[in-house]
XYZ file of C-alpha atoms in Angstrom:
583
model
C -25.358 9.557 5.801
C -22.421 9.005 3.463
C -22.732 12.515 2.003
C -23.239 14.110 5.409
C -20.065 12.517 6.768
C -18.097 13.559 3.671
C -19.401 17.140 3.961
C -18.270 17.325 7.587
C -14.873 15.915 6.631
C -14.406 18.509 3.879
C -15.369 21.329 6.246
C -12.940 20.190 8.945
C -10.146 19.679 6.425
C -10.698 23.098 4.850
C -10.520 24.782 8.256
C -7.413 22.803 9.201
C -5.608 23.592 5.938
C -6.017 27.329 6.350
C -2.565 27.077 7.905
C -0.142 27.294 4.947
C 1.960 24.212 4.263
C -0.300 21.848 6.178
C -2.116 18.759 4.930
C -5.044 17.417 6.924
C -7.283 14.360 6.899
C -10.115 12.871 8.915
C -9.607 9.218 9.799
C -12.237 6.745 11.000
C -11.502 4.362 13.872
C -13.309 1.237 15.033
C -15.386 1.002 11.868
C -16.641 4.572 12.124
C -17.308 4.590 15.866
C -14.748 7.375 16.285
C -13.170 9.995 14.002
C -9.978 12.001 14.448
C -8.580 14.981 12.585
C -4.891 14.776 11.625
C -2.873 17.907 10.872
C 0.578 17.450 9.356
C 3.290 19.683 7.968
C 3.662 18.674 4.302
C 7.182 19.035 2.919
C 7.038 19.026 -0.879
C 10.752 19.021 -1.745
C 12.319 15.697 -0.745
C 15.521 14.539 -2.458
C 17.299 11.211 -2.570
C 20.692 11.534 -0.897
C 21.942 7.969 -0.778
C 20.837 4.494 -1.823
C 22.989 1.358 -1.912
C 23.500 -0.540 -5.173
C 20.526 -2.697 -6.188
C 22.762 -5.725 -5.563
C 22.470 -4.758 -1.874
C 19.114 -2.975 -1.733
C 17.260 -5.689 -3.672
C 19.416 -8.655 -2.686
C 17.276 -11.788 -2.938
C 14.608 -10.050 -5.031
C 11.273 -11.799 -5.363
C 12.812 -15.133 -4.369
C 13.507 -13.964 -0.813
C 10.515 -11.625 -0.599
C 8.475 -12.416 2.572
C 11.039 -15.066 3.495
C 13.414 -15.739 6.374
C 16.391 -15.911 6.537
C 16.715 -12.607 4.687
C 19.850 -10.650 3.705
C 18.506 -7.488 2.066
C 19.975 -4.016 2.567
C 16.641 -2.338 1.879
C 17.327 1.250 2.903
C 17.952 4.713 1.523
C 18.338 8.215 2.903
C 16.559 11.383 1.830
C 16.882 15.019 2.791
C 13.878 17.302 3.221
C 14.050 20.847 1.860
C 11.974 23.946 2.591
C 11.977 27.525 1.388
C 14.512 30.037 2.742
C 11.835 31.124 5.238
C 11.719 27.601 6.682
C 8.246 26.914 5.310
C 7.227 24.112 2.876
C 7.839 25.044 -0.747
C 7.777 23.480 -4.194
C 11.162 22.126 -5.397
C 13.572 24.975 -6.088
C 17.354 25.564 -6.163
C 16.826 28.258 -3.527
C 15.411 25.807 -0.996
C 17.409 24.884 2.097
C 17.553 21.708 4.214
C 14.739 21.431 6.729
C 15.834 21.819 10.360
C 13.277 20.141 12.654
C 13.080 20.816 16.361
C 13.566 17.105 17.074
C 15.178 14.256 15.158
C 16.200 10.650 15.688
C 19.653 9.843 17.032
C 21.480 6.866 15.550
C 21.887 3.883 17.903
C 25.187 2.682 16.458
C 25.395 -0.269 18.845
C 22.070 -1.626 17.554
C 20.072 -4.267 19.398
C 20.609 -7.815 20.638
C 18.352 -10.854 20.957
C 15.528 -10.218 23.410
C 15.862 -6.421 23.297
C 12.842 -4.151 23.259
C 12.132 -2.384 19.963
C 9.347 -0.150 18.747
C 8.336 0.911 15.262
C 6.901 4.297 14.360
C 5.143 4.388 11.025
C 2.000 4.515 8.950
C 0.502 1.008 8.516
C -1.987 0.967 5.668
C -5.023 -1.082 6.633
C -5.898 -4.093 8.746
C -9.216 -5.935 9.079
C -8.923 -7.502 12.508
C -12.581 -6.874 13.440
C -14.281 -7.927 10.223
C -16.929 -10.633 10.457
C -16.149 -14.304 9.924
C -18.089 -14.197 6.649
C -15.812 -11.417 5.391
C -12.729 -13.473 6.169
C -14.297 -16.443 4.382
C -14.908 -14.219 1.343
C -11.284 -13.146 1.336
C -10.003 -16.725 1.557
C -12.422 -18.353 -0.877
C -12.880 -15.551 -3.428
C -10.758 -12.400 -3.131
C -7.287 -13.917 -2.805
C -7.786 -16.758 -5.318
C -9.073 -14.174 -7.800
C -6.080 -11.979 -7.093
C -3.647 -14.835 -7.666
C -5.276 -15.707 -10.985
C -5.290 -12.105 -12.197
C -1.721 -11.378 -11.116
C -0.430 -14.501 -12.841
C -2.240 -13.526 -16.038
C -0.837 -9.984 -15.904
C 2.716 -11.234 -15.402
C 2.356 -13.658 -18.295
C 1.072 -10.910 -20.613
C 3.797 -8.450 -19.617
C 6.495 -11.078 -20.055
C 5.173 -11.952 -23.505
C 4.874 -8.351 -24.677
C 8.279 -7.146 -23.427
C 10.167 -10.118 -24.867
C 12.997 -8.783 -27.038
C 12.073 -5.164 -26.195
C 14.544 -3.906 -23.553
C 13.001 -0.426 -23.262
C 9.608 -1.937 -22.479
C 11.250 -4.324 -20.006
C 12.796 -1.385 -18.167
C 9.493 0.502 -18.173
C 7.664 -2.420 -16.570
C 10.350 -3.484 -14.099
C 8.705 -1.650 -11.197
C 5.249 -2.845 -12.232
C 6.496 -6.426 -12.378
C 7.947 -6.049 -8.908
C 4.648 -4.700 -7.565
C 2.611 -7.484 -9.191
C 4.986 -10.181 -7.941
C 4.810 -8.767 -4.426
C 1.010 -8.666 -4.534
C 0.908 -12.185 -5.971
C 3.159 -13.606 -3.280
C 1.122 -11.817 -0.620
C -2.125 -13.353 -1.896
C -0.560 -16.810 -2.108
C 0.731 -16.396 1.432
C -2.724 -15.357 2.627
C -4.266 -18.523 1.205
C -1.508 -20.700 2.683
C -1.676 -18.930 6.038
C -5.426 -19.252 6.441
C -5.210 -22.935 5.512
C -3.152 -23.448 8.696
C -5.145 -21.030 10.848
C -8.313 -21.344 12.903
C -9.049 -17.621 12.430
C -12.504 -18.124 10.920
C -13.567 -20.606 13.591
C -12.393 -18.257 16.356
C -14.297 -15.351 14.793
C -17.466 -17.416 14.540
C -17.109 -18.415 18.193
C -16.607 -14.775 19.196
C -19.693 -13.688 17.251
C -21.747 -16.423 18.948
C -20.544 -15.277 22.369
C -21.243 -11.651 21.491
C -24.795 -12.437 20.331
C -25.484 -14.375 23.526
C -24.111 -11.532 25.676
C -26.337 -8.992 23.894
C -29.423 -11.234 24.186
C -28.847 -11.680 27.923
C -29.688 -8.043 28.740
C -32.729 -6.060 27.583
C -30.844 -2.751 27.419
C -28.075 -4.309 25.358
C -30.656 -5.980 23.161
C -32.462 -2.689 22.549
C -29.223 -0.986 21.602
C -27.366 -3.666 19.662
C -29.842 -6.494 19.083
C -29.692 -6.308 15.273
C -26.138 -5.029 14.920
C -24.615 -8.249 13.630
C -27.470 -9.247 11.325
C -27.711 -5.714 9.875
C -24.048 -5.780 8.871
C -24.419 -9.265 7.360
C -27.458 -8.169 5.323
C -25.582 -5.210 3.850
C -22.515 -7.341 3.137
C -24.679 -9.731 1.158
C -25.827 -6.795 -0.953
C -22.220 -5.804 -1.631
C -21.283 -9.362 -2.593
C -23.852 -9.311 -5.363
C -21.781 -6.739 -7.276
C -18.282 -7.804 -6.369
C -17.457 -9.456 -9.715
C -18.399 -6.322 -11.676
C -16.630 -4.102 -9.148
C -13.463 -6.138 -9.612
C -13.591 -5.896 -13.397
C -14.205 -2.142 -13.377
C -11.400 -1.642 -10.886
C -9.039 -3.511 -13.201
C -10.100 -1.415 -16.198
C -9.417 1.805 -14.330
C -5.794 0.747 -13.786
C -5.255 1.335 -17.499
C -3.402 4.650 -17.708
C -5.295 6.053 -20.687
C -8.696 5.164 -19.254
C -7.697 6.434 -15.828
C -6.357 9.766 -17.121
C -9.442 10.340 -19.279
C -11.888 9.441 -16.503
C -10.011 11.631 -14.037
C -9.877 14.588 -16.413
C -13.576 14.466 -17.264
C -14.570 14.009 -13.622
C -12.396 16.987 -12.706
C -14.028 19.081 -15.418
C -17.477 18.223 -14.071
C -16.461 18.789 -10.457
C -14.906 22.182 -11.290
C -18.388 23.396 -12.204
C -19.210 23.305 -8.481
C -17.845 25.404 -5.619
C -14.706 23.726 -4.281
C -16.324 22.798 -0.974
C -19.078 20.898 -2.820
C -16.744 18.804 -4.946
C -16.160 15.139 -4.291
C -13.275 14.345 -1.948
C -10.286 13.602 -4.153
C -11.279 16.166 -6.799
C -10.822 19.422 -4.913
C -8.129 21.992 -5.613
C -6.118 20.580 -2.705
C -5.904 17.301 -4.627
C -4.577 18.678 -7.916
C -0.881 18.433 -7.054
C -1.238 14.777 -6.111
C -3.350 13.953 -9.168
C -0.721 15.467 -11.466
C 2.067 13.677 -9.617
C 0.236 10.343 -9.840
C -0.256 10.579 -13.596
C 3.301 11.776 -14.200
C 4.715 9.024 -11.987
C 2.658 6.258 -13.568
C 3.990 7.214 -17.005
C 7.339 5.685 -16.059
C 5.666 2.277 -16.360
C 4.020 2.667 -19.741
C 4.399 1.031 -23.099
C 1.499 1.180 -25.557
C 1.895 -2.416 -26.729
C 1.916 -3.831 -23.210
C -0.829 -1.466 -22.127
C -3.132 -2.536 -24.954
C -2.502 -6.246 -24.330
C -3.359 -5.882 -20.634
C -6.492 -3.901 -21.437
C -7.563 -6.520 -24.007
C -7.277 -9.212 -21.351
C -9.182 -7.151 -18.780
C -12.014 -6.457 -21.215
C -12.277 -10.117 -22.157
C -12.540 -10.941 -18.453
C -15.281 -8.328 -18.100
C -17.104 -9.692 -21.169
C -17.187 -13.141 -19.551
C -19.555 -11.827 -16.868
C -23.249 -12.687 -17.260
C -25.033 -10.066 -19.362
C -27.154 -9.073 -16.358
C -23.996 -7.997 -14.507
C -22.439 -6.030 -17.358
C -22.908 -2.369 -18.287
C -24.859 -1.498 -21.402
C -22.742 1.534 -22.226
C -19.474 -0.391 -21.953
C -20.822 -3.335 -23.946
C -21.978 -1.000 -26.688
C -18.655 0.842 -26.909
C -16.589 -2.317 -27.382
C -19.153 -4.208 -29.431
C -19.466 -6.923 -26.815
C -23.230 -7.416 -26.667
C -24.602 -9.695 -29.388
C -21.183 -10.418 -30.906
C -20.088 -13.994 -31.423
C -16.357 -13.299 -31.480
C -16.016 -11.047 -28.451
C -12.207 -11.111 -28.444
C -12.060 -9.996 -32.059
C -14.583 -7.201 -31.458
C -12.584 -5.920 -28.492
C -9.272 -6.194 -30.363
C -10.619 -4.290 -33.368
C -11.999 -1.479 -31.189
C -8.847 -1.223 -29.097
C -6.569 -1.215 -32.118
C -8.482 1.721 -33.554
C -8.421 3.571 -30.235
C -4.656 3.215 -29.732
C -3.958 4.302 -33.317
C -6.137 7.392 -33.015
C -5.313 8.527 -29.477
C -2.645 11.076 -28.543
C -2.731 10.002 -24.900
C 0.136 7.551 -25.244
C 2.178 10.740 -24.777
C 2.165 11.589 -21.064
C 2.248 15.312 -21.881
C -1.128 14.919 -23.543
C -2.485 13.053 -20.526
C -1.268 15.820 -18.249
C -2.823 18.469 -20.513
C -6.221 16.815 -20.142
C -6.298 17.778 -16.470
C -6.717 21.470 -17.334
C -9.404 21.012 -19.985
C -12.971 22.127 -19.336
C -16.087 20.080 -19.896
C -16.923 21.506 -23.318
C -13.425 20.856 -24.618
C -13.449 17.259 -23.444
C -16.936 16.590 -24.774
C -15.838 17.908 -28.185
C -12.643 15.843 -28.150
C -12.038 13.349 -30.931
C -9.719 11.244 -28.773
C -11.420 7.847 -28.336
C -10.353 7.430 -24.705
C -11.813 10.817 -23.819
C -14.967 9.933 -25.749
C -15.176 6.681 -23.752
C -14.876 8.625 -20.481
C -17.697 10.944 -21.537
C -19.852 8.022 -22.688
C -19.372 6.151 -19.406
C -19.705 9.104 -17.036
C -23.410 8.795 -16.227
C -23.111 5.032 -15.769
C -20.141 5.356 -13.439
C -21.871 8.144 -11.507
C -24.952 5.974 -10.969
C -22.811 3.072 -9.763
C -20.960 5.420 -7.424
C -24.214 6.756 -5.987
C -25.463 3.218 -5.329
C -22.163 2.308 -3.662
C -22.293 5.473 -1.556
C -25.815 4.671 -0.391
C -24.817 1.144 0.632
C -21.643 2.401 2.293
C -23.739 4.981 4.130
C -25.892 2.198 5.543
C -22.760 0.351 6.614
C -21.520 3.548 8.277
C -24.552 3.248 10.508
C -24.564 -0.524 11.021
C -20.875 -1.320 11.470
C -20.299 1.252 14.266
C -23.183 -0.368 16.195
C -21.496 -3.744 15.819
C -18.170 -2.277 16.915
C -19.755 -0.534 19.908
C -21.192 -3.870 20.993
C -17.861 -5.642 20.477
C -15.954 -2.967 22.405
C -18.433 -3.152 25.284
C -18.348 -6.964 25.300
C -14.548 -7.053 25.341
C -14.420 -4.403 28.070
C -16.764 -6.585 30.165
C -14.163 -9.344 29.805
C -11.412 -6.946 30.890
C -9.998 -6.684 27.378
C -9.180 -3.401 25.638
C -8.867 -3.696 21.858
C -6.856 -1.377 19.622
C -8.288 0.109 16.419
C -7.484 -1.302 12.999
C -4.678 0.335 11.031
C -5.995 3.091 8.771
C -2.931 4.888 7.410
C -2.463 7.083 10.475
C 0.622 7.269 12.691
C 0.981 4.227 14.949
C 3.565 3.005 17.426
C 3.935 -0.743 17.888
C 6.374 -2.449 20.212
C 7.865 -5.884 20.760
C 11.147 -7.734 21.127
C 13.937 -9.076 18.944
C 13.249 -12.810 18.854
C 13.206 -15.688 16.369
C 10.474 -18.280 15.983
C 9.720 -21.908 15.171
C 7.821 -22.132 11.856
C 7.283 -25.896 12.075
C 8.351 -28.974 14.001
C 12.109 -29.211 14.597
C 12.834 -25.951 12.739
C 14.126 -22.906 14.640
C 14.790 -19.519 13.061
C 17.346 -17.308 14.810
C 16.591 -13.578 15.054
C 19.663 -12.303 13.149
C 21.121 -13.028 9.739
C 24.805 -12.435 9.082
C 27.075 -11.049 6.401
C 28.492 -14.546 5.909
C 24.983 -15.839 5.298
C 24.537 -13.135 2.681
C 27.799 -14.109 0.981
C 26.821 -17.789 0.970
C 23.820 -16.951 -1.186
C 25.882 -15.111 -3.785
C 25.678 -16.588 -7.292
C 27.013 -13.708 -9.356
C 23.621 -13.280 -11.007
C 20.513 -11.333 -10.018
C 19.003 -11.327 -7.502
C 22.041 -12.735 -5.637
C 24.623 -10.581 -7.416
C 26.690 -9.354 -4.458
C 29.614 -7.247 -5.656
C 33.226 -8.353 -5.446
C 34.258 -5.555 -3.015
C 31.380 -6.512 -0.736
C 32.294 -10.201 -0.777
C 35.973 -9.410 -0.216
C 35.146 -7.325 2.838
C 32.965 -10.129 4.222
C 35.652 -12.732 3.544
C 38.085 -10.602 5.551
C 35.487 -10.095 8.315
C 36.355 -6.417 8.034
C 33.425 -5.140 10.084
C 35.079 -2.534 12.290
C 32.814 -1.410 15.145
C 29.652 -2.658 13.442
C 29.853 -6.342 14.370
C 27.678 -8.025 16.989
C 29.680 -10.194 19.400
C 26.853 -12.577 20.263
C 26.559 -13.699 16.629
C 30.252 -13.261 15.829
C 29.520 -11.332 12.672
C 27.975 -8.265 11.074
C 24.180 -8.405 11.464
C 22.258 -7.806 8.232
C 18.572 -8.266 9.088
C 16.711 -9.073 12.283
C 13.270 -10.265 13.364
C 10.927 -8.758 15.925
C 7.433 -9.336 17.280
C 6.179 -5.829 16.401
C 2.712 -5.808 14.822
C 2.937 -4.229 11.356
C 1.421 -4.461 7.894
C 1.619 -2.983 4.395
C 2.522 0.690 4.630
C 5.010 0.078 7.419
C 7.856 -0.529 4.965
C 10.468 2.101 5.656
C 9.214 2.707 9.195
C 11.876 3.650 11.731
C 12.783 0.980 14.269
C 13.789 2.419 17.656
C 15.390 0.935 20.752
C 14.389 1.430 24.390
C 16.038 4.860 24.372
C 14.243 6.004 21.236
C 17.362 5.703 19.077
C 17.241 4.670 15.427
C 18.423 1.044 15.163
C 16.957 -0.116 11.859
C 14.276 0.076 9.215
C 11.340 -2.270 8.988
C 10.853 -3.408 5.391
C 8.984 -6.725 5.293
C 7.258 -9.517 7.169
C 7.818 -13.264 7.252
C 5.763 -15.791 5.283
C 3.786 -16.739 8.392
C 2.815 -13.090 8.965
C 0.835 -12.812 5.737
C -2.548 -13.074 7.405
C -1.702 -10.355 9.922
C -3.980 -7.991 8.007
C -6.768 -10.142 9.427
C -5.290 -11.918 12.422
C -2.169 -11.568 14.584
C -0.510 -14.856 15.572
C 2.108 -13.968 18.223
C 3.984 -17.272 18.043
C 4.941 -16.955 14.374
C 4.143 -13.423 13.159
C 7.391 -11.502 12.722
C 8.506 -8.257 11.120
C 11.821 -8.059 9.259
C 14.195 -5.115 9.736
C 17.472 -4.108 8.151
C 19.962 -3.602 10.980
C 21.350 -0.083 11.343
C 24.850 -1.561 11.707
C 24.605 -3.043 8.218
C 23.433 0.255 6.726
C 26.277 2.131 8.396
C 28.847 -0.481 7.384
C 27.743 -0.390 3.745
C 27.911 3.413 3.704
C 31.240 3.461 5.548
C 33.214 0.416 4.349
C 31.739 -0.140 0.877
C 30.627 3.261 -0.454
C 32.765 5.729 1.556
C 29.753 7.973 2.239
C 31.599 9.532 5.152
C 30.182 13.051 4.858
C 26.650 11.630 5.187
C 27.605 9.579 8.235
C 28.996 12.662 9.934
C 25.849 14.572 9.103
C 23.918 11.847 10.942
C 26.230 12.072 13.942
C 28.248 8.922 13.185
C 32.027 9.040 13.040
C 33.307 6.934 10.089
C 35.438 3.950 11.062
C 37.103 3.249 7.711
C 38.064 6.667 6.392
C 41.690 6.555 7.559
C 42.278 3.047 6.244
C 41.259 4.239 2.796
């Protein structure tokens, strides 16, 4: 079933992408109950035009991340370029700005408390219709594991970059990502501790089972739907510890590049249509870009220390859960001092490899199977040695996922029918496709006697300033705030310049950077975060406290106009500068 679905997807995508410059994908909805084909114009030349200083764009840093009140100017502007013929093209000096048929107008007057807003974007993934047991797994196992692993990674990186400024710069973005993921996991645990989500899911499943049992036709169609999914989930849980360790190992850039290169070499021996999704010719540009991009966060010393830790974590698994080929390579099996065995092997690998040079990693992607199998690079040799083992694990996972692709849609069909019988229509989980969500600009009450207003102000931003990161607001910015020199960008009802605002729109990871529109479809802000209480929205939406955080368009325009004098860009966006003459 898994292979059949993938074959159909590849066929549909290939047909769709016969149109030059288009990128297509097949997306599953309602757990595989429905599939839709998406066809998009893919513009490959996108250039940064403007970004505020980091003292504005990252104001508050990890301290304020997921928090309210927030005062972050998290925005930037890009320009899309196409070939002279108007069609998508690779980056080139000859390219010209893209001229779409439609574009967003700027709503310079912004929004006020209570106003309608909608967000258009690409939320990554939600799990609103997972079983209660899956939520319990996330709370009791997945997120605690994630917290532990993220803390360990941060500690290792901090130790290895100490006194090494180049390494610190290289891992700045990685540190930011890990901190964000850590805070998210901590928020999930805290959020579920205050939520009755699991109890409500269990009650819903009990009601659903009773509704199915009450009708012979429903029983014949969906009688085993819930138990079948649970049985398969139990099978998946048996391997989750190993899956987690292998996933961590594959984050290592040298292992990842070697595995990818050897898999590509093996897949290239097949006709393109028979290759695994993700390893077809259509994927090569993105694979190259991923490896080139990841090289910006690389330092051999840090990389080796992280890999050492990951391998020690893997070695702590029971022998029955480990992989013979991996144990043999690193001398884990039958060795008393596992850490020493791993360290000795890794030290030799990093000394001998050429793959610490990103050019060498990129070159691997063009090598054929024979060349890679004859390679003397230890990371390539490891990829070759592990290939059959990884392929067998993948096949077992595919088979189990194929069974779930039959069982979960039956459960979802039953749930959809049950909800419809109650007069309730449920929306599909987020899956990376275009979604529109709508709500209103309102604050909330996080706890007894505490009320959060929906707007933060420039004065509130200035009050946080310490002169040091992440509250290092510049002197010109603070002077302008002290003078209340806001021009037409102020909001009368708050008596100040709005910086960020809250809304009830339903969003999740992937929505960062999504356009926020008013009731006339005008651009009034950018969504960039959620509040602490919204953490569990991947699993459950709590309308009383779940809020999205947006940077107000008036703050973006004011920064560009009053602080950075980016007047030509404002005019290009249809906004007349207010401060040009005074300068």
